[in-house]
């Protein structure tokens, strides 16, 4: 069976053949993953200082490597170095997308695999916003043929650029460093010129009352433009995002078709979203 965009509809969840593993990581990706794990551990720890020795044991690296990594993260104002360790900055600061891969990593991979089954086989136009979970979706779909991916996310485009069977279309726009996305009027103009079968959208918060939200109003406008151009929109968000309301509203929760999240999502938030008519799929890592 085909859809109106020429693609065969995907089978039931879990029926598509997906890659067993992501492509081999580069040294740069390995370091970004280590920094993400370090930052996640510091931010998730009890109030106070997380010791450098503890971080070295966790990451299985030398104390000197930990000190260098902490210096990098402090320079980016993501934590504060103290004697013998580090302390998180509890100011609601947005974590750059390159350091989000270590946060809820297993949950995000499970969500991405499930979301990838929503993308029809065959010729299809897929919109992908920025974010670590949408990047994981892109990697799950990297071996698909006849897939056109329209994205404003630099990390997504780079992951797919060497896949000759996937056509990658990037929007114009100005780079927003925190999310590695192209934003602004040029990005919106590109999206106004395309028709998308499916959009997979990442968010910083989602709730029944607050809708889909993110940290930046310009990024929110581009995400909203992508949703308007898609026949079907799937939101991907790990459980920590449910119930959060960030500064910039993208759209109402009723304006999208489905949320794919994981078992860490608060049950009350899941039920509230279902009560307003949003389909919610909960996966286990």
Coordinates of C-alpha atoms in Angstrom, one line a residue, residues 32-33 36-37 40 97-106 108 132:
X32 CA 31.8 14.4 22.4
X33 CA 30.2 11.3 23.9
X36 CA 28.3 14.3 27.3
X37 CA 28.6 11.5 29.9
X40 CA 25.4 14.4 32.6
X97 CA 23.2 19.3 21.3
X98 CA 26.7 17.8 20.8
X99 CA 26.7 17.0 24.5
X100 CA 23.2 15.6 24.8
X101 CA 24.0 12.2 23.3
X102 CA 25.0 10.8 26.7
X103 CA 21.8 11.9 28.4
X104 CA 19.2 9.1 28.5
X105 CA 21.2 7.4 25.7
X106 CA 19.4 4.0 25.8
X108 CA 16.7 7.9 23.0
X132 CA 20.1 14.3 19.8

